[in-house]
Amino acid sequence: MAESRKVAVIGAGASGIVTARELQREGHRVVVFEKSNQLGGLWVYNPRVETDLLSLDPNREIIHSSLYRSLRTNLPRKLMSFSDYSFDCAENGSRLNFPEHEEVLRFLNEFAKDFAINELIRFNTEVVRVAPVEFGGNRWVVESKSEELSSEELFDCVVICNGHYTVPRIANIPGIHNWPGKQIHSHNYRIPEPFKDQIVVVIGDGPSGLDICRDIATVAKQVHLSTRYSEIVVSKLESYENLWNHSKINHVDESGEVTFFDGSSIHADIILHCTGYKYDFPFLETNGIVSVDDEGRVVGPLYKHVFPPKLSPCLSFVGIPSKGVIFLGSELQAKWIAQVLSGKVLLPSEEEMLADVEDHNRQLEEAGIPKRHTHRLHPHMEYMDWIAAQMGMPSLDPSLKEMYWSIYKCASEVGFANYRDLWVFENLTQSSL
């Protein structure tokens, strides 16, 4: 007979609500803790920004979401679906293949409604402490607060789904502490209007940096996009009169000058850091068994990015990997956890799991992959197939894999600025033949 456990899920974003569903399907008793007044996590747009635009002040009011108003998904709706719940909502009668963030939030709310997840969620309830009752035991205390009330509750297991797009990482640039201009992290970027007629340097050419620099270019005097590479030659981006590509920043100085490795320099008004985020679990107390490295890039040790070997299966994480097909990946992780907790699927021994973590790290090192990419599983497919196999499930649908790679190829060929619209056009053309 399958075992039923009392499980706390921390966070009601996409990974939290799909985790709650899978746990409930396996007969577990689930409580979801959500500190805001609604589900959706990072997909909830908040026009407010933090008072400290670099988010360094520990006493600031923290705004959870990092959404900017113009954001669209990087993946088409087919790859934003769950395995048995299709993302097929219509947007004003037209179907954008790469939907806007408002539509993603509606999709998540519909999912939660259809599977009665809202009944499991304690809204406006912040988790302030998660700790084992005793090390080596299998009971966890979850301390939470809502309004002025605090409470402690015991759980058999805890699944952490709090996301990792809230605590910014800032670029470490020589001279930055004496640079006199304004600085902001993309976590606090919402709309382009405040950048009107300004000269802006955007650091980081990841998806958000590429999106935001083009957003700002509609109103700014000049936008200079700095990549992580020092060998890039300065060049103007196609279709833009005021947007330039640069190499990595060499240094900045107190005159307001920003100097790049390509030899060019610019007197800028604003530096915008699109430099990513840190993993952060301020509530988690494990006596150092689970830790986040100094730069906030690596959580470990985690077996297959989910289970800490010494604390498994009673502590687990969903949504740690970056890149790839995130919604489906989180769903598979959640299914795996739910079946491990019910006894249907067994984990290896602690020693075997630790050896697997060490082997993963050694493979990264031998391949010359920086440690900061420990959880970057692009393209994520083999990982998802491996988890599916643990539960006797089939591999990911080959058509989804083909779709992912066709998008990746399209983005590589036509550039990030245009691939969403061009890929839609190509597929619409094919489907109309």
Coordinates of C-alpha atoms in Angstrom, one line a residue, residues 10-368:
I10 CA 7.1 26.3 -0.3
G11 CA 5.9 28.6 -3.1
A12 CA 2.8 28.7 -5.4
G13 CA 4.5 29.5 -8.7
A14 CA 4.4 27.2 -11.7
S15 CA 6.6 24.6 -10.0
G16 CA 4.8 24.8 -6.7
I17 CA 1.3 24.2 -8.1
V18 CA 2.3 21.3 -10.3
T19 CA 4.2 19.8 -7.4
A20 CA 1.0 20.1 -5.2
R21 CA -1.0 18.4 -7.9
E22 CA 1.4 15.5 -8.3
L23 CA 1.7 15.0 -4.5
Q24 CA -2.1 15.0 -4.1
R25 CA -2.4 12.5 -6.9
E26 CA -0.2 10.2 -5.0
G27 CA -2.4 10.5 -1.9
H28 CA -0.2 12.8 0.1
R29 CA -1.6 15.5 2.3
V30 CA -0.4 18.9 1.0
V31 CA -0.1 22.4 2.3
V32 CA 1.3 25.1 0.0
F33 CA 2.8 28.2 1.5
E34 CA 2.6 31.4 -0.6
K35 CA 3.8 34.7 0.8
S36 CA 1.8 36.8 -1.8
N37 CA -1.9 37.1 -2.2
Q38 CA -2.1 35.1 -5.5
L39 CA -0.4 32.2 -7.2
G40 CA 1.9 32.4 -10.2
G41 CA 5.3 33.4 -8.7
L42 CA 7.5 35.2 -11.2
W43 CA 4.5 35.3 -13.7
V44 CA 2.7 37.9 -11.6
Y45 CA 3.5 41.3 -13.0
N46 CA 4.1 44.0 -10.3
P47 CA 4.6 47.5 -11.6
R48 CA 6.3 48.5 -8.4
V49 CA 10.1 48.2 -8.0
E50 CA 12.4 48.1 -5.0
T51 CA 13.6 51.3 -3.4
D52 CA 17.2 50.1 -3.9
L53 CA 17.4 49.6 -7.6
L54 CA 20.4 47.2 -7.2
S55 CA 18.6 45.2 -4.5
L56 CA 21.6 45.3 -2.2
D57 CA 20.0 46.9 0.9
P58 CA 19.1 44.0 3.3
N59 CA 16.4 46.2 4.9
R60 CA 14.6 46.9 1.6
E61 CA 11.0 45.7 0.9
I62 CA 11.6 42.8 -1.5
I63 CA 9.5 42.6 -4.6
H64 CA 9.3 39.0 -5.7
S65 CA 8.6 39.3 -9.5
S66 CA 11.1 40.4 -12.0
L67 CA 8.7 40.7 -14.9
Y68 CA 8.9 43.6 -17.3
R69 CA 5.8 44.8 -19.1
S70 CA 6.8 43.7 -22.6
L71 CA 7.9 40.2 -21.7
R72 CA 6.9 37.3 -23.9
T73 CA 7.9 33.7 -23.4
N74 CA 11.1 32.3 -24.9
L75 CA 9.3 29.0 -25.8
P76 CA 6.1 28.5 -27.7
R77 CA 2.9 27.6 -25.9
K78 CA 3.2 23.9 -26.9
L79 CA 6.4 23.8 -24.8
M80 CA 4.8 25.8 -22.0
S81 CA 2.2 23.1 -21.5
F82 CA 2.1 20.4 -18.9
S83 CA 2.0 16.8 -20.1
D84 CA -1.8 16.5 -19.7
Y85 CA -2.9 20.1 -19.6
S86 CA -2.4 22.1 -22.8
F87 CA -1.6 25.8 -23.0
D88 CA -4.2 26.5 -25.6
C89 CA -5.8 29.8 -24.4
A90 CA -6.6 32.4 -27.1
E91 CA -5.3 35.9 -26.8
N92 CA -7.8 38.4 -28.0
G93 CA -8.9 36.0 -30.8
S94 CA -5.3 35.6 -32.1
R95 CA -2.9 32.9 -30.9
L96 CA 0.6 34.2 -30.3
N97 CA 2.9 31.2 -30.4
F98 CA 5.1 32.9 -27.9
P99 CA 2.5 34.3 -25.4
E100 CA 2.8 37.4 -23.3
H101 CA 3.2 37.0 -19.6
E102 CA -0.5 37.9 -18.8
E103 CA -1.6 34.8 -20.7
V104 CA 0.9 32.5 -18.9
L105 CA -0.6 33.7 -15.6
R106 CA -4.1 33.0 -16.8
F107 CA -3.0 29.5 -17.8
L108 CA -1.5 28.8 -14.4
N109 CA -4.7 30.1 -12.7
E110 CA -6.8 27.8 -14.9
F111 CA -4.6 24.9 -14.1
A112 CA -4.9 25.5 -10.4
K113 CA -8.7 25.9 -10.6
D114 CA -9.2 22.8 -12.7
F115 CA -7.2 20.7 -10.2
A116 CA -8.5 22.4 -7.1
I117 CA -5.0 23.5 -6.0
N118 CA -6.3 26.8 -4.5
E119 CA -7.8 24.9 -1.7
L120 CA -4.3 23.7 -0.7
I121 CA -2.7 27.2 -0.7
R122 CA -2.2 29.4 2.3
F123 CA -1.9 32.8 0.7
N124 CA -0.2 35.8 2.4
T125 CA 1.8 33.3 4.5
E126 CA 5.6 33.7 4.4
V127 CA 7.8 30.8 5.5
V128 CA 10.5 32.1 7.8
R129 CA 12.1 28.8 8.9
V130 CA 12.3 25.2 7.7
A131 CA 14.4 22.8 9.7
P132 CA 14.6 19.1 10.6
V133 CA 13.2 18.4 14.1
E134 CA 16.4 16.3 14.6
F135 CA 19.1 15.3 12.1
G136 CA 18.7 11.8 11.0
G137 CA 14.9 11.9 11.7
N138 CA 12.2 12.4 9.2
R139 CA 10.1 15.3 10.7
W140 CA 10.4 18.9 9.7
V141 CA 9.2 22.0 11.4
V142 CA 7.9 24.8 9.2
E143 CA 7.6 28.2 10.8
S144 CA 5.4 30.7 9.0
K145 CA 3.9 34.2 9.5
S146 CA 0.8 35.8 8.2
E147 CA -0.1 39.4 9.1
E148 CA 1.0 39.5 12.8
L149 CA 0.5 35.8 13.5
S150 CA 3.3 33.3 13.6
S151 CA 2.9 29.5 13.7
E152 CA 4.9 26.3 13.7
E153 CA 3.8 23.1 12.2
L154 CA 5.3 19.7 11.8
F155 CA 5.5 18.0 8.4
D156 CA 6.9 14.6 7.2
C157 CA 8.5 16.2 4.1
V158 CA 9.2 19.6 2.6
V159 CA 9.5 20.4 -1.1
I160 CA 11.0 23.8 -1.9
C161 CA 9.6 25.6 -5.0
N162 CA 10.4 29.2 -4.3
G163 CA 12.0 30.1 -7.6
H164 CA 15.3 31.7 -8.4
Y165 CA 14.5 35.0 -10.1
T166 CA 14.3 37.4 -7.2
V167 CA 17.7 38.0 -5.6
P168 CA 19.9 39.8 -8.2
R169 CA 23.5 39.1 -9.0
I170 CA 25.5 42.3 -9.8
A171 CA 28.4 42.6 -12.2
N172 CA 31.8 43.1 -10.5
I173 CA 33.4 45.8 -12.6
P174 CA 36.6 47.7 -11.8
G175 CA 35.8 51.2 -10.7
I176 CA 32.0 50.6 -10.3
H177 CA 31.9 51.9 -6.7
N178 CA 33.1 55.3 -7.8
W179 CA 31.0 55.5 -11.0
P180 CA 28.7 58.5 -10.6
G181 CA 25.8 57.5 -12.8
K182 CA 22.6 55.6 -12.0
Q183 CA 22.6 51.8 -11.7
I184 CA 19.7 49.4 -11.8
H185 CA 19.3 45.6 -12.0
S186 CA 16.9 44.1 -14.5
H187 CA 14.9 42.8 -11.5
N188 CA 13.8 46.4 -11.1
Y189 CA 13.1 47.1 -14.8
R190 CA 9.5 47.4 -15.9
I191 CA 9.0 49.9 -18.7
P192 CA 11.3 51.9 -21.0
E193 CA 9.9 55.4 -20.3
P194 CA 12.4 56.3 -17.4
F195 CA 15.3 55.8 -19.9
K196 CA 14.0 58.5 -22.3
D197 CA 16.9 60.5 -23.9
Q198 CA 19.5 58.7 -21.7
I199 CA 22.7 57.0 -22.7
V200 CA 22.4 53.5 -21.3
V201 CA 24.9 50.6 -21.0
V202 CA 23.2 47.2 -20.6
I203 CA 25.4 44.4 -19.2
G204 CA 24.4 40.9 -20.3
D205 CA 23.2 39.4 -23.6
G206 CA 21.0 36.7 -22.1
P207 CA 17.3 36.7 -23.0
S208 CA 16.4 39.5 -20.6
G209 CA 19.3 41.7 -21.7
L210 CA 18.5 41.3 -25.3
D211 CA 14.8 42.0 -24.7
I212 CA 15.4 45.0 -22.5
C213 CA 18.0 46.7 -24.6
R214 CA 15.6 46.7 -27.5
D215 CA 12.8 47.9 -25.3
I216 CA 14.9 50.8 -24.0
A217 CA 16.1 51.6 -27.6
T218 CA 12.6 52.8 -28.4
V219 CA 13.1 55.9 -26.1
A220 CA 16.7 56.2 -25.2
K221 CA 19.3 58.4 -26.9
Q222 CA 21.8 55.5 -27.1
V223 CA 21.9 51.9 -25.9
H224 CA 25.2 50.0 -25.6
L225 CA 24.9 46.2 -25.0
S226 CA 27.9 44.7 -23.3
T227 CA 28.4 40.9 -23.7
R228 CA 30.4 38.6 -21.5
Y229 CA 33.1 38.2 -24.2
S230 CA 36.2 40.4 -24.5
E231 CA 36.9 39.7 -28.2
I232 CA 33.6 41.1 -29.7
V233 CA 34.1 44.0 -32.1
V234 CA 31.9 47.1 -31.6
S235 CA 29.0 47.1 -34.1
K236 CA 25.6 48.6 -34.6
L237 CA 22.7 46.2 -34.4
E238 CA 20.5 45.8 -37.5
S239 CA 17.3 47.8 -37.6
Y240 CA 18.4 50.1 -34.8
E241 CA 20.0 53.5 -35.2
N242 CA 20.8 53.9 -31.6
L243 CA 21.8 50.4 -30.4
W244 CA 25.4 49.0 -30.4
N245 CA 27.0 45.7 -29.5
H246 CA 30.1 45.8 -27.4
S247 CA 32.6 43.5 -25.8
K248 CA 32.9 43.0 -22.0
I249 CA 33.4 46.2 -19.9
N250 CA 37.0 46.7 -19.0
H251 CA 36.5 49.4 -16.4
V252 CA 34.4 52.4 -15.5
D253 CA 35.6 55.6 -13.8
E254 CA 34.4 58.5 -11.7
S255 CA 34.1 60.8 -14.8
G256 CA 31.1 58.6 -15.9
E257 CA 33.1 57.0 -18.6
V258 CA 32.5 53.3 -19.4
T259 CA 35.4 51.6 -21.3
F260 CA 35.0 48.3 -23.1
F261 CA 37.6 45.6 -24.0
D262 CA 37.0 46.4 -27.7
G263 CA 38.7 49.8 -27.1
S264 CA 35.6 51.9 -27.3
S265 CA 34.3 54.0 -24.5
I266 CA 31.1 55.9 -23.8
H267 CA 30.0 58.5 -21.3
A268 CA 26.8 56.8 -19.9
D269 CA 24.0 58.0 -17.7
I270 CA 22.8 54.6 -16.6
I271 CA 24.2 51.1 -16.2
L272 CA 21.6 48.4 -16.3
H273 CA 22.7 45.0 -15.0
C274 CA 21.0 42.1 -16.8
T275 CA 23.3 39.7 -14.9
G276 CA 21.1 37.0 -13.6
Y277 CA 20.0 35.9 -10.1
K278 CA 21.1 33.9 -7.1
Y279 CA 19.6 30.8 -5.6
D280 CA 18.4 31.8 -2.2
F281 CA 16.7 29.9 0.6
P282 CA 16.9 32.3 3.6
F283 CA 14.4 30.2 5.6
L284 CA 16.3 26.8 5.2
E285 CA 18.3 25.6 8.2
T286 CA 20.3 22.4 7.5
N287 CA 23.4 22.9 9.5
G288 CA 25.4 23.3 6.3
I289 CA 24.2 20.0 4.8
V290 CA 22.6 21.9 1.9
S291 CA 24.4 25.1 0.9
V292 CA 24.5 27.7 -1.8
D293 CA 27.9 28.7 -3.1
D294 CA 29.3 32.3 -2.5
E295 CA 28.1 33.6 -5.9
G296 CA 24.6 32.1 -5.4
R297 CA 25.0 29.9 -8.5
V298 CA 25.1 26.4 -7.2
V299 CA 22.9 24.5 -4.7
G300 CA 24.4 21.4 -3.3
P301 CA 24.9 18.6 -3.0
L302 CA 21.7 17.7 -4.9
Y303 CA 21.2 14.3 -6.5
K304 CA 19.9 15.0 -10.0
H305 CA 19.2 18.6 -8.9
V306 CA 16.4 17.5 -6.6
F307 CA 17.3 15.5 -3.5
P308 CA 20.1 16.3 -0.9
P309 CA 21.5 12.9 -0.3
K310 CA 21.8 13.2 3.5
L311 CA 18.2 14.6 3.9
S312 CA 16.4 12.6 1.2
P313 CA 13.7 11.9 0.5
C314 CA 12.1 14.3 3.2
L315 CA 13.7 17.4 1.7
S316 CA 13.6 18.1 -2.1
F317 CA 13.7 20.9 -4.6
V318 CA 11.7 21.5 -7.8
G319 CA 12.7 24.0 -10.4
I320 CA 16.5 24.3 -9.7
P321 CA 17.6 23.6 -13.3
S322 CA 17.8 26.5 -15.7
K323 CA 17.3 26.5 -19.5
G324 CA 15.4 23.9 -21.3
V325 CA 11.7 23.0 -21.1
I326 CA 11.0 24.3 -17.6
F327 CA 7.3 23.6 -17.0
L328 CA 7.5 20.0 -18.2
G329 CA 10.8 19.5 -16.4
S330 CA 9.3 20.7 -13.1
E331 CA 6.3 18.4 -13.6
L332 CA 8.6 15.4 -14.1
Q333 CA 10.6 16.3 -11.0
A334 CA 7.3 16.6 -9.0
K335 CA 6.0 13.2 -10.2
W336 CA 9.3 11.7 -9.2
I337 CA 9.3 13.2 -5.7
A338 CA 5.6 12.2 -5.2
Q339 CA 6.3 8.6 -6.2
V340 CA 9.5 8.4 -4.1
L341 CA 7.5 9.7 -1.0
S342 CA 4.7 7.1 -1.6
G343 CA 7.3 4.3 -1.9
K344 CA 6.6 3.4 -5.5
V345 CA 10.1 4.5 -6.6
L346 CA 13.3 4.0 -4.6
L347 CA 16.3 6.3 -4.4
P348 CA 19.8 4.9 -4.4
S349 CA 21.8 4.9 -1.1
E350 CA 23.2 8.1 0.3
E351 CA 26.7 7.1 -0.7
E352 CA 25.6 6.3 -4.3
M353 CA 23.8 9.6 -4.6
L354 CA 26.8 11.6 -3.3
A355 CA 29.0 9.7 -5.8
D356 CA 26.6 10.6 -8.6
V357 CA 26.9 14.3 -7.6
E358 CA 30.7 14.1 -7.6
D359 CA 30.6 12.4 -11.0
H360 CA 28.4 15.1 -12.4
N361 CA 30.8 17.8 -11.1
R362 CA 33.8 16.0 -12.5
Q363 CA 32.2 15.7 -15.9
L364 CA 31.6 19.4 -16.0
E365 CA 35.2 20.1 -15.0
E366 CA 36.6 17.7 -17.6
A367 CA 34.4 19.3 -20.3
G368 CA 35.7 22.8 -19.3

